[in-house]
mmCIF file of C-alpha atoms and ligand atoms in Angstrom:
data_model
loop_
_atom_site.group_PDB
_atom_site.id
_atom_site.type_symbol
_atom_site.label_atom_id
_atom_site.label_comp_id
_atom_site.label_asym_id
_atom_site.label_seq_id
_atom_site.Cartn_x
_atom_site.Cartn_y
_atom_site.Cartn_z
ATOM 1 C CA MET A 11 110.129 106.600 174.441
ATOM 2 C CA LYS A 12 111.601 109.082 176.098
ATOM 3 C CA ALA A 13 115.212 110.800 176.484
ATOM 4 C CA VAL A 14 116.470 113.166 179.153
ATOM 5 C CA LEU A 15 118.805 115.919 179.146
ATOM 6 C CA ARG A 16 120.164 117.110 182.377
ATOM 7 C CA GLY A 17 121.007 120.533 182.771
ATOM 8 C CA ALA A 18 123.947 121.637 184.745
ATOM 9 C CA LYS A 19 122.161 122.158 188.173
ATOM 10 C CA PRO A 20 119.496 119.890 189.308
ATOM 11 C CA GLY A 21 115.647 121.691 189.342
ATOM 12 C CA PRO A 22 112.488 120.761 187.608
ATOM 13 C CA THR A 23 111.695 118.710 184.716
ATOM 14 C CA VAL A 24 110.219 120.107 181.868
ATOM 15 C CA ALA A 25 108.827 117.573 178.764
ATOM 16 C CA VAL A 26 108.859 118.371 175.156
ATOM 17 C CA ILE A 27 106.363 116.074 173.424
ATOM 18 C CA ALA A 28 105.923 114.913 170.035
ATOM 19 C CA GLU A 29 103.112 112.750 168.511
ATOM 20 C CA LEU A 30 103.577 109.825 166.628
ATOM 21 C CA ASP A 31 100.598 108.922 164.878
ATOM 22 C CA ALA A 32 98.955 109.318 161.534
ATOM 23 C CA LEU A 33 94.846 108.665 160.654
ATOM 24 C CA ARG A 34 93.279 106.601 157.990
ATOM 25 C CA VAL A 35 92.440 108.958 154.904
ATOM 26 C CA PRO A 36 92.727 106.650 151.892
ATOM 27 C CA THR A 37 92.245 109.636 149.601
ATOM 28 C CA HIS A 38 95.059 111.685 151.028
ATOM 29 C CA PRO A 39 97.932 111.967 148.693
ATOM 30 C CA GLY A 40 100.419 110.708 151.300
ATOM 31 C CA ALA A 41 98.163 107.515 152.304
ATOM 32 C CA ASP A 42 99.769 104.441 152.785
ATOM 33 C CA ALA A 43 98.558 102.179 150.185
ATOM 34 C CA GLU A 44 97.901 99.319 152.413
ATOM 35 C CA SER A 45 96.859 100.769 155.416
ATOM 36 C CA GLY A 46 95.673 104.206 154.292
ATOM 37 C CA ALA A 47 97.327 105.767 157.086
ATOM 38 C CA ALA A 48 98.355 109.681 156.510
ATOM 39 C CA HIS A 49 99.467 112.758 158.170
ATOM 40 C CA ALA A 50 96.311 114.388 157.729
ATOM 41 C CA CYS A 51 97.129 116.081 161.433
ATOM 42 C CA GLY A 52 100.592 116.938 161.122
ATOM 43 C CA HIS A 53 102.042 115.078 163.639
ATOM 44 C CA HIS A 54 105.213 114.269 161.567
ATOM 45 C CA ALA A 55 106.033 117.877 161.986
ATOM 46 C CA GLN A 56 106.249 117.295 165.947
ATOM 47 C CA ILE A 57 109.168 114.993 165.780
ATOM 48 C CA GLY A 58 110.709 117.555 163.719
ATOM 49 C CA SER A 59 110.312 120.452 166.097
ATOM 50 C CA MET A 60 111.142 117.747 168.995
ATOM 51 C CA LEU A 61 114.613 117.171 167.821
ATOM 52 C CA GLY A 62 114.982 120.971 166.713
ATOM 53 C CA VAL A 63 114.524 121.560 170.366
ATOM 54 C CA ALA A 64 117.143 118.556 171.529
ATOM 55 C CA THR A 65 119.589 119.790 169.271
ATOM 56 C CA ALA A 66 119.628 123.279 170.299
ATOM 57 C CA LEU A 67 119.469 122.489 174.077
ATOM 58 C CA SER A 68 122.309 119.869 173.569
ATOM 59 C CA ALA A 69 124.776 122.954 172.668
ATOM 60 C CA PRO A 70 127.061 123.245 175.692
ATOM 61 C CA GLU A 71 126.564 126.864 176.338
ATOM 62 C CA LEU A 72 122.732 126.177 176.508
ATOM 63 C CA ARG A 73 122.820 123.106 178.646
ATOM 64 C CA ASN A 74 124.887 124.699 181.087
ATOM 65 C CA ALA A 75 122.304 127.397 181.756
ATOM 66 C CA LEU A 76 119.832 125.039 182.506
ATOM 67 C CA SER A 77 118.720 124.171 186.259
ATOM 68 C CA GLY A 78 117.041 120.778 185.698
ATOM 69 C CA ASN A 79 115.972 118.371 183.224
ATOM 70 C CA VAL A 80 114.194 118.317 179.709
ATOM 71 C CA ALA A 81 112.625 115.071 179.091
ATOM 72 C CA PHE A 82 112.096 114.418 175.334
ATOM 73 C CA ILE A 83 109.069 112.101 175.083
ATOM 74 C CA VAL A 84 107.303 110.627 171.843
ATOM 75 C CA THR A 85 103.735 109.727 172.305
ATOM 76 C CA PRO A 86 101.864 106.957 170.370
ATOM 77 C CA ALA A 87 98.161 106.578 169.328
ATOM 78 C CA GLU A 88 96.917 110.351 170.215
ATOM 79 C CA GLU A 89 94.247 109.558 167.524
ATOM 80 C CA PHE A 90 91.488 107.843 169.526
ATOM 81 C CA ILE A 91 90.929 105.353 166.452
ATOM 82 C CA ASP A 92 91.051 101.741 165.806
ATOM 83 C CA ILE A 93 88.995 101.037 168.484
ATOM 84 C CA GLN A 94 88.168 97.405 168.206
ATOM 85 C CA GLU A 95 92.054 96.724 167.749
ATOM 86 C CA ARG A 96 92.927 98.739 171.023
ATOM 87 C CA LEU A 97 90.048 96.918 172.815
ATOM 88 C CA ALA A 98 91.589 93.676 171.478
ATOM 89 C CA LEU A 99 95.314 94.765 173.123
ATOM 90 C CA ARG A 100 93.096 95.964 176.128
ATOM 91 C CA ALA A 101 91.436 92.669 176.448
ATOM 92 C CA SER A 102 94.757 90.646 175.955
ATOM 93 C CA GLY A 103 96.269 92.683 178.964
ATOM 94 C CA GLU A 104 99.142 94.421 176.776
ATOM 95 C CA ILE A 105 97.486 97.880 177.563
ATOM 96 C CA GLU A 106 94.808 99.192 179.929
ATOM 97 C CA PHE A 107 94.189 102.710 178.558
ATOM 98 C CA LEU A 108 93.454 103.260 174.472
ATOM 99 C CA SER A 109 95.824 106.488 174.121
ATOM 100 C CA GLY A 110 99.274 107.144 174.194
ATOM 101 C CA LYS A 111 99.488 109.831 176.957
ATOM 102 C CA GLN A 112 96.533 108.026 179.048
ATOM 103 C CA GLU A 113 98.901 104.893 179.032
ATOM 104 C CA MET A 114 101.879 106.420 179.642
ATOM 105 C CA ILE A 115 100.747 108.303 182.756
ATOM 106 C CA ARG A 116 99.407 104.806 184.236
ATOM 107 C CA LEU A 117 103.029 103.451 183.325
ATOM 108 C CA GLY A 118 104.967 106.479 185.209
ATOM 109 C CA THR A 119 106.413 107.756 182.343
ATOM 110 C CA PHE A 120 105.372 111.202 183.258
ATOM 111 C CA ASP A 121 106.221 110.604 186.952
ATOM 112 C CA ASP A 122 109.505 112.307 186.899
ATOM 113 C CA VAL A 123 107.977 115.077 184.803
ATOM 114 C CA ASP A 124 106.807 118.665 186.185
ATOM 115 C CA MET A 125 105.467 120.215 183.248
ATOM 116 C CA ALA A 126 104.880 119.696 179.707
ATOM 117 C CA MET A 127 104.606 121.319 176.092
ATOM 118 C CA MET A 128 104.195 120.595 172.801
ATOM 119 C CA VAL A 129 103.230 122.488 169.330
ATOM 120 C CA HIS A 130 100.619 120.834 167.210
ATOM 121 C CA THR A 131 99.986 122.046 163.373
ATOM 122 C CA SER A 132 97.056 123.544 162.032
ATOM 123 C CA ALA A 133 95.411 125.061 158.916
ATOM 124 C CA VAL A 134 96.646 128.710 157.880
ATOM 125 C CA ASN A 135 93.962 130.839 159.143
ATOM 126 C CA GLY A 136 94.604 134.463 158.676
ATOM 127 C CA SER A 137 98.128 136.179 159.325
ATOM 128 C CA SER A 138 98.932 134.549 162.340
ATOM 129 C CA VAL A 139 101.819 132.060 162.781
ATOM 130 C CA PHE A 140 100.527 130.647 166.123
ATOM 131 C CA SER A 141 97.441 130.333 167.912
ATOM 132 C CA VAL A 142 97.718 129.962 171.636
ATOM 133 C CA GLY A 143 95.446 129.154 174.510
ATOM 134 C CA GLY A 144 91.970 127.729 174.361
ATOM 135 C CA THR A 145 90.666 124.403 175.257
ATOM 136 C CA SER A 146 89.513 121.136 173.914
ATOM 137 C CA ASN A 147 86.456 119.092 174.380
ATOM 138 C CA ALA A 148 86.614 115.805 176.800
ATOM 139 C CA HIS A 149 85.022 112.765 175.057
ATOM 140 C CA VAL A 150 83.938 109.022 175.819
ATOM 141 C CA SER A 151 83.757 106.409 173.035
ATOM 142 C CA HIS A 152 81.070 103.727 172.849
ATOM 143 C CA GLN A 153 81.473 100.296 171.264
ATOM 144 C CA VAL A 154 78.087 99.376 170.608
ATOM 145 C CA ARG A 155 77.249 95.845 169.518
ATOM 146 C CA TYR A 156 73.799 95.095 168.202
ATOM 147 C CA ILE A 157 72.538 91.540 168.480
ATOM 148 C CA GLY A 158 69.745 90.681 166.267
ATOM 149 C CA ARG A 159 69.126 87.328 164.520
ATOM 150 C CA SER A 160 70.291 86.414 161.060
ATOM 151 C CA ALA A 161 67.963 84.960 158.462
ATOM 152 C CA HIS A 162 67.771 84.598 154.464
ATOM 153 C CA ALA A 163 66.905 88.268 153.536
ATOM 154 C CA GLY A 164 64.622 86.840 150.523
ATOM 155 C CA GLY A 165 63.447 83.512 151.650
ATOM 156 C CA GLY A 166 62.753 84.467 155.467
ATOM 157 C CA PRO A 167 63.356 87.788 156.659
ATOM 158 C CA TYR A 168 60.734 87.711 159.150
ATOM 159 C CA HIS A 169 62.610 85.061 160.877
ATOM 160 C CA GLY A 170 65.519 87.428 161.455
ATOM 161 C CA ILE A 171 65.922 90.590 163.803
ATOM 162 C CA ASN A 172 67.616 93.259 161.917
ATOM 163 C CA ALA A 173 70.824 94.702 163.945
ATOM 164 C CA LEU A 174 71.248 97.275 161.516
ATOM 165 C CA GLN A 175 67.956 98.688 161.458
ATOM 166 C CA ALA A 176 68.317 98.737 165.119
ATOM 167 C CA ALA A 177 71.273 100.903 164.901
ATOM 168 C CA MET A 178 70.068 102.988 162.435
ATOM 169 C CA LEU A 179 66.768 103.965 164.201
ATOM 170 C CA ALA A 180 69.528 104.629 167.451
ATOM 171 C CA ASN A 181 71.112 106.945 164.835
ATOM 172 C CA THR A 182 67.815 108.918 164.314
ATOM 173 C CA ALA A 183 66.854 108.922 167.961
ATOM 174 C CA ILE A 184 70.479 110.480 168.591
ATOM 175 C CA ASN A 185 69.784 113.051 165.843
ATOM 176 C CA ALA A 186 66.428 113.877 167.612
ATOM 177 C CA GLN A 187 68.163 114.744 171.072
ATOM 178 C CA ARG A 188 70.317 117.279 169.301
ATOM 179 C CA GLU A 189 67.969 120.116 170.006
ATOM 180 C CA THR A 190 68.705 119.463 173.876
ATOM 181 C CA PHE A 191 72.334 119.854 173.450
ATOM 182 C CA ARG A 192 73.757 123.282 174.914
ATOM 183 C CA GLU A 193 75.616 125.422 172.652
ATOM 184 C CA SER A 194 77.854 126.537 175.476
ATOM 185 C CA GLU A 195 78.881 122.966 176.024
ATOM 186 C CA SER A 196 80.471 122.655 172.600
ATOM 187 C CA VAL A 197 78.261 119.229 172.323
ATOM 188 C CA ARG A 198 79.589 116.789 169.307
ATOM 189 C CA VAL A 199 78.221 113.584 168.899
ATOM 190 C CA HIS A 200 78.955 111.309 166.151
ATOM 191 C CA GLY A 201 79.754 107.974 165.013
ATOM 192 C CA ILE A 202 80.640 105.169 162.349
ATOM 193 C CA ILE A 203 79.081 101.813 161.498
ATOM 194 C CA SER A 204 82.455 99.577 161.522
ATOM 195 C CA ASN A 205 80.271 96.375 160.906
ATOM 196 C CA GLY A 206 77.321 96.811 159.006
ATOM 197 C CA GLY A 207 76.639 93.112 158.411
ATOM 198 C CA ALA A 208 78.121 89.673 157.030
ATOM 199 C CA SER A 209 76.261 89.198 153.716
ATOM 200 C CA VAL A 210 73.699 91.230 151.696
ATOM 201 C CA ASN A 211 71.276 88.106 151.126
ATOM 202 C CA ALA A 212 71.265 87.886 155.042
ATOM 203 C CA VAL A 213 69.441 89.759 157.805
ATOM 204 C CA PRO A 214 72.110 91.508 159.510
ATOM 205 C CA GLY A 215 72.529 89.527 162.933
ATOM 206 C CA GLU A 216 75.190 91.665 164.380
ATOM 207 C CA VAL A 217 76.289 95.159 163.865
ATOM 208 C CA ILE A 218 79.178 97.417 165.736
ATOM 209 C CA TYR A 219 78.667 101.103 165.734
ATOM 210 C CA GLU A 220 81.209 103.035 167.335
ATOM 211 C CA GLY A 221 80.181 106.291 169.000
ATOM 212 C CA ARG A 222 81.913 109.267 170.215
ATOM 213 C CA VAL A 223 80.431 111.981 172.584
ATOM 214 C CA ARG A 224 82.303 114.988 173.207
ATOM 215 C CA ALA A 225 81.392 117.972 175.728
ATOM 216 C CA ARG A 226 83.673 120.959 177.265
ATOM 217 C CA SER A 227 83.481 119.110 180.479
ATOM 218 C CA ILE A 228 83.471 115.709 182.042
ATOM 219 C CA GLU A 229 80.018 116.584 183.750
ATOM 220 C CA ALA A 230 78.245 117.764 180.573
ATOM 221 C CA LEU A 231 79.698 114.792 179.140
ATOM 222 C CA GLU A 232 77.902 112.089 181.316
ATOM 223 C CA SER A 233 74.508 113.599 181.094
ATOM 224 C CA ILE A 234 75.012 113.804 177.307
ATOM 225 C CA ALA A 235 76.357 110.088 177.255
ATOM 226 C CA GLU A 236 73.155 109.082 179.353
ATOM 227 C CA LYS A 237 71.079 110.334 176.590
ATOM 228 C CA VAL A 238 72.872 108.876 173.848
ATOM 229 C CA ILE A 239 73.217 105.363 175.789
ATOM 230 C CA ARG A 240 69.294 105.630 175.824
ATOM 231 C CA CYS A 241 69.048 106.186 172.230
ATOM 232 C CA TYR A 242 71.172 103.217 171.514
ATOM 233 C CA ARG A 243 68.730 101.204 173.504
ATOM 234 C CA SER A 244 65.652 102.648 171.965
ATOM 235 C CA GLY A 245 66.793 101.272 168.396
ATOM 236 C CA ALA A 246 67.106 97.590 170.262
ATOM 237 C CA LEU A 247 64.081 98.018 171.762
ATOM 238 C CA ALA A 248 62.117 98.738 168.612
ATOM 239 C CA MET A 249 63.657 95.930 166.681
ATOM 240 C CA GLY A 250 63.751 93.208 169.365
ATOM 241 C CA ALA A 251 67.406 93.262 169.476
ATOM 242 C CA SER A 252 69.803 93.082 172.387
ATOM 243 C CA VAL A 253 72.686 95.857 172.719
ATOM 244 C CA GLU A 254 75.886 95.918 174.602
ATOM 245 C CA VAL A 255 77.241 99.302 175.011
ATOM 246 C CA ARG A 256 80.802 99.519 176.331
ATOM 247 C CA SER A 257 81.947 102.782 177.431
ATOM 248 C CA ILE A 258 85.730 103.403 176.816
ATOM 249 C CA ALA A 259 87.332 106.330 178.900
ATOM 250 C CA GLY A 260 88.238 108.929 176.158
ATOM 251 C CA TYR A 261 90.114 112.438 176.948
ATOM 252 C CA HIS A 262 89.624 115.210 179.457
ATOM 253 C CA GLY A 263 89.372 118.924 178.556
ATOM 254 C CA LEU A 264 92.613 120.893 178.240
ATOM 255 C CA ILE A 265 93.816 123.327 180.669
ATOM 256 C CA GLN A 266 96.545 125.439 179.640
ATOM 257 C CA ASP A 267 98.903 127.239 182.290
ATOM 258 C CA PRO A 268 99.133 130.948 181.934
ATOM 259 C CA THR A 269 102.558 131.220 183.202
ATOM 260 C CA MET A 270 104.248 128.585 180.404
ATOM 261 C CA GLN A 271 101.651 130.559 177.885
ATOM 262 C CA LYS A 272 103.142 133.765 178.369
ATOM 263 C CA LEU A 273 106.716 132.785 178.269
ATOM 264 C CA PHE A 274 105.911 131.019 174.820
ATOM 265 C CA VAL A 275 103.869 134.061 173.689
ATOM 266 C CA GLY A 276 107.025 136.074 174.705
ATOM 267 C CA ASN A 277 109.330 134.051 172.734
ATOM 268 C CA ALA A 278 106.842 133.805 169.586
ATOM 269 C CA GLU A 279 106.825 137.728 169.380
ATOM 270 C CA LEU A 280 110.692 137.701 169.805
ATOM 271 C CA VAL A 281 111.178 135.418 166.956
ATOM 272 C CA LEU A 282 108.084 136.520 164.301
ATOM 273 C CA GLY A 283 106.931 140.013 165.725
ATOM 274 C CA ARG A 284 103.766 140.800 167.832
ATOM 275 C CA ASP A 285 101.226 140.168 164.814
ATOM 276 C CA SER A 286 102.006 136.714 164.153
ATOM 277 C CA ILE A 287 100.548 135.092 167.404
ATOM 278 C CA SER A 288 96.450 135.141 168.143
ATOM 279 C CA VAL A 289 95.601 134.239 171.755
ATOM 280 C CA VAL A 290 92.259 132.714 172.613
ATOM 281 C CA GLY A 291 90.509 132.713 175.553
ATOM 282 C CA ALA A 292 90.898 130.117 178.061
ATOM 283 C CA SER A 293 87.370 128.811 177.428
ATOM 284 C CA GLN A 294 87.303 128.555 173.677
ATOM 285 C CA THR A 295 87.286 125.343 171.905
ATOM 286 C CA HIS A 296 87.295 124.404 168.338
ATOM 287 C CA GLY A 297 85.481 120.861 169.597
ATOM 288 C CA GLY A 298 88.461 118.448 168.953
ATOM 289 C CA SER A 299 89.773 116.386 171.895
ATOM 290 C CA THR A 300 93.632 115.711 172.717
ATOM 291 C CA ASP A 301 95.104 113.687 175.397
ATOM 292 C CA MET A 302 97.207 116.884 176.424
ATOM 293 C CA GLY A 303 94.038 117.403 178.099
ATOM 294 C CA ASP A 304 94.368 114.415 180.507
ATOM 295 C CA LEU A 305 98.154 115.161 180.878
ATOM 296 C CA SER A 306 96.599 118.859 181.829
ATOM 297 C CA THR A 307 94.444 117.222 184.861
ATOM 298 C CA ILE A 308 97.786 116.478 186.379
ATOM 299 C CA MET A 309 100.764 118.951 185.553
ATOM 300 C CA PRO A 310 100.968 122.472 183.730
ATOM 301 C CA VAL A 311 101.204 122.100 179.941
ATOM 302 C CA ILE A 312 100.363 124.301 176.904
ATOM 303 C CA HIS A 313 99.357 123.160 173.408
ATOM 304 C CA PRO A 314 99.952 125.974 170.925
ATOM 305 C CA TYR A 315 98.973 125.453 167.115
ATOM 306 C CA ALA A 316 101.708 126.087 164.425
ATOM 307 C CA ASN A 317 99.400 127.419 161.488
ATOM 308 C CA SER A 318 101.398 125.885 158.657
ATOM 309 C CA ALA A 319 99.135 123.602 156.782
ATOM 310 C CA SER A 320 96.371 123.665 153.745
ATOM 311 C CA GLY A 321 93.136 122.046 153.472
ATOM 312 C CA ILE A 322 91.056 120.613 156.527
ATOM 313 C CA GLY A 323 92.437 118.591 159.594
ATOM 314 C CA HIS A 324 91.700 115.189 159.122
ATOM 315 C CA GLY A 325 90.615 115.600 155.741
ATOM 316 C CA HIS A 326 92.071 114.318 152.194
ATOM 317 C CA ASP A 327 93.565 117.508 151.510
ATOM 318 C CA TYR A 328 95.809 118.168 154.641
ATOM 319 C CA LEU A 329 99.014 119.146 153.847
ATOM 320 C CA ILE A 330 101.822 121.151 155.311
ATOM 321 C CA GLU A 331 102.921 123.819 153.182
ATOM 322 C CA ASP A 332 105.605 125.507 155.332
ATOM 323 C CA TYR A 333 108.098 123.212 157.079
ATOM 324 C CA ASP A 334 109.640 126.378 158.719
ATOM 325 C CA ARG A 335 106.540 127.526 160.389
ATOM 326 C CA ALA A 336 105.565 123.961 161.086
ATOM 327 C CA VAL A 337 109.142 122.322 162.306
ATOM 328 C CA VAL A 338 111.754 125.296 162.708
ATOM 329 C CA THR A 339 109.652 128.160 164.330
ATOM 330 C CA PRO A 340 108.279 126.181 166.946
ATOM 331 C CA ALA A 341 111.701 124.241 167.816
ATOM 332 C CA LYS A 342 112.813 127.637 168.318
ATOM 333 C CA VAL A 343 109.856 129.181 170.422
ATOM 334 C CA MET A 344 110.033 125.968 172.439
ATOM 335 C CA ALA A 345 113.719 125.901 172.994
ATOM 336 C CA ALA A 346 113.732 129.582 174.276
ATOM 337 C CA THR A 347 110.424 128.892 176.385
ATOM 338 C CA VAL A 348 112.612 126.169 178.087
ATOM 339 C CA LEU A 349 115.450 128.202 178.550
ATOM 340 C CA ASP A 350 113.002 130.762 180.157
ATOM 341 C CA LEU A 351 111.799 128.065 182.653
ATOM 342 C CA LEU A 352 114.983 126.213 183.592
ATOM 343 C CA GLY A 353 117.357 129.406 183.273
ATOM 344 C CA ASN A 354 117.859 131.857 186.284
ATOM 345 C CA ASP A 355 117.846 128.682 188.536
ATOM 346 C CA ALA A 356 114.357 127.509 187.342
ATOM 347 C CA GLN A 357 112.569 130.524 188.982
ATOM 348 C CA ALA A 358 109.885 130.453 186.328
ATOM 349 C CA ALA A 359 109.395 126.811 186.394
ATOM 350 C CA ARG A 360 109.049 126.801 189.899
ATOM 351 C CA GLN A 361 106.770 129.715 190.267
ATOM 352 C CA ALA A 362 104.440 127.974 187.140
ATOM 353 C CA ILE A 363 104.467 124.785 189.486
ATOM 354 C CA ASP A 364 103.316 126.550 192.580
ATOM 355 C CA GLN A 365 100.796 128.388 190.983
ATOM 356 C CA SER A 366 99.129 125.597 189.185
ATOM 357 C CA LYS A 367 96.398 123.801 190.773
ATOM 358 C CA PRO A 368 96.486 120.550 188.997
ATOM 359 C CA ALA A 369 92.896 118.748 189.074
ATOM 360 C CA MET A 370 94.555 115.410 190.611
ATOM 361 C CA THR A 371 97.494 113.045 190.955
ATOM 362 C CA ALA A 372 98.339 110.796 188.512
ATOM 363 C CA GLU A 373 96.956 108.094 190.804
ATOM 364 C CA GLN A 374 93.603 109.712 190.927
ATOM 365 C CA TYR A 375 93.643 110.237 187.448
ATOM 366 C CA VAL A 376 94.292 106.556 186.875
ATOM 367 C CA SER A 377 91.480 105.707 188.947
ATOM 368 C CA VAL A 378 88.894 108.185 187.488
ATOM 369 C CA GLN A 379 90.219 106.531 184.102
ATOM 370 C CA ARG A 380 89.468 103.179 185.316
ATOM 371 C CA ASP A 381 85.721 103.994 186.733
ATOM 372 C CA ARG A 382 85.063 105.785 183.322
ATOM 373 C CA PHE A 383 84.892 101.952 181.692
ATOM 374 C CA LYS A 384 81.884 100.162 181.884
ATOM 375 C CA THR A 385 79.785 97.464 179.982
ATOM 376 C CA GLU A 386 76.154 97.607 179.820
ATOM 377 C CA LEU A 387 73.754 94.930 178.242
ATOM 378 C CA PHE A 388 70.013 95.541 177.209
ATOM 379 C CA GLU A 389 68.701 92.229 176.535
ATOM 380 C CA GLN A 390 65.928 91.305 174.292
ATOM 381 C CA VAL A 391 67.028 88.446 172.135
HETATM 382 ZN ZN1 ZN B 14 93.969 114.753 164.849
HETATM 383 ZN ZN1 ZN B 15 96.555 115.849 165.955
#
């Protein structure tokens, strides 16, 4: 979904983004009874702040000050979850990439956009209201299917090949690899068993393990993923099972634009005062991943955090405590930043565009992502 507000004069287009999705956290107090979906990452606040920016900039005196356009874009599926369902959509041709911004880059939603910003909520940590700067991890997803042989678990387990044991051995092998991960690469390797077998009285003949590898750079990611895929195979090797590993193109690390960040920080200081903003170094990562990282490979972006929640992100206790901090203040600061970028004949926006060096074009991005999908089969059964 995209709506464009046109300024009085032509010029660059700045996107203000809001993410639409939730997570499955059934124990969250706000969880939907059927799906378990809950706002355990605070994306609902983003819609509020985006609408706040749209309301402010629609005022004629502000709109008339803009040399350029503001695109309000809502993006689905930032949380890289429900992999099997999304792979089914991919198989049916409805989507190609598994996240909203990835797919929208492919579909051309950002073709007429020059730069983008959004504000994400975060848990309150100390006195700062905004945390600005830093990066995020790149990631790749693995859909790992162990194929064994089902057999009666009591009457004839020796006829079976246990796909669950193969997956568990693989997990042990991954844990044995952890000492080889470099701290400087912020490596995270984690997974879930999304299908652990069909019934307790049968040797599991098929098991699905969903794995994820994260690291600061795509290069580091590739070398760690190679090791992890070797571990997946080792479990199958030991049990005499087969294993199919599908690698699914995940996110790129986030690069934040210094010109946009400086304007955002200046406006945050005007609204809140100097001590309310913490700026972290460009290389600092908190380990998570976002598809704003993908967007940052093709245009200048910023992705500040509004510290407004209690609890732990993605946890059952993550709740927005202060909607003024989560919604209203980010709206004010983003609206003022758009005015800085597109006011004064859009000099600041043009400067940011001129100085930024995106790693690739949208077309190159799509081709890089396509190449990251692959399926490997290690056959023993
Ligand atoms: Zn999240
Ligand atoms: Zn989030």
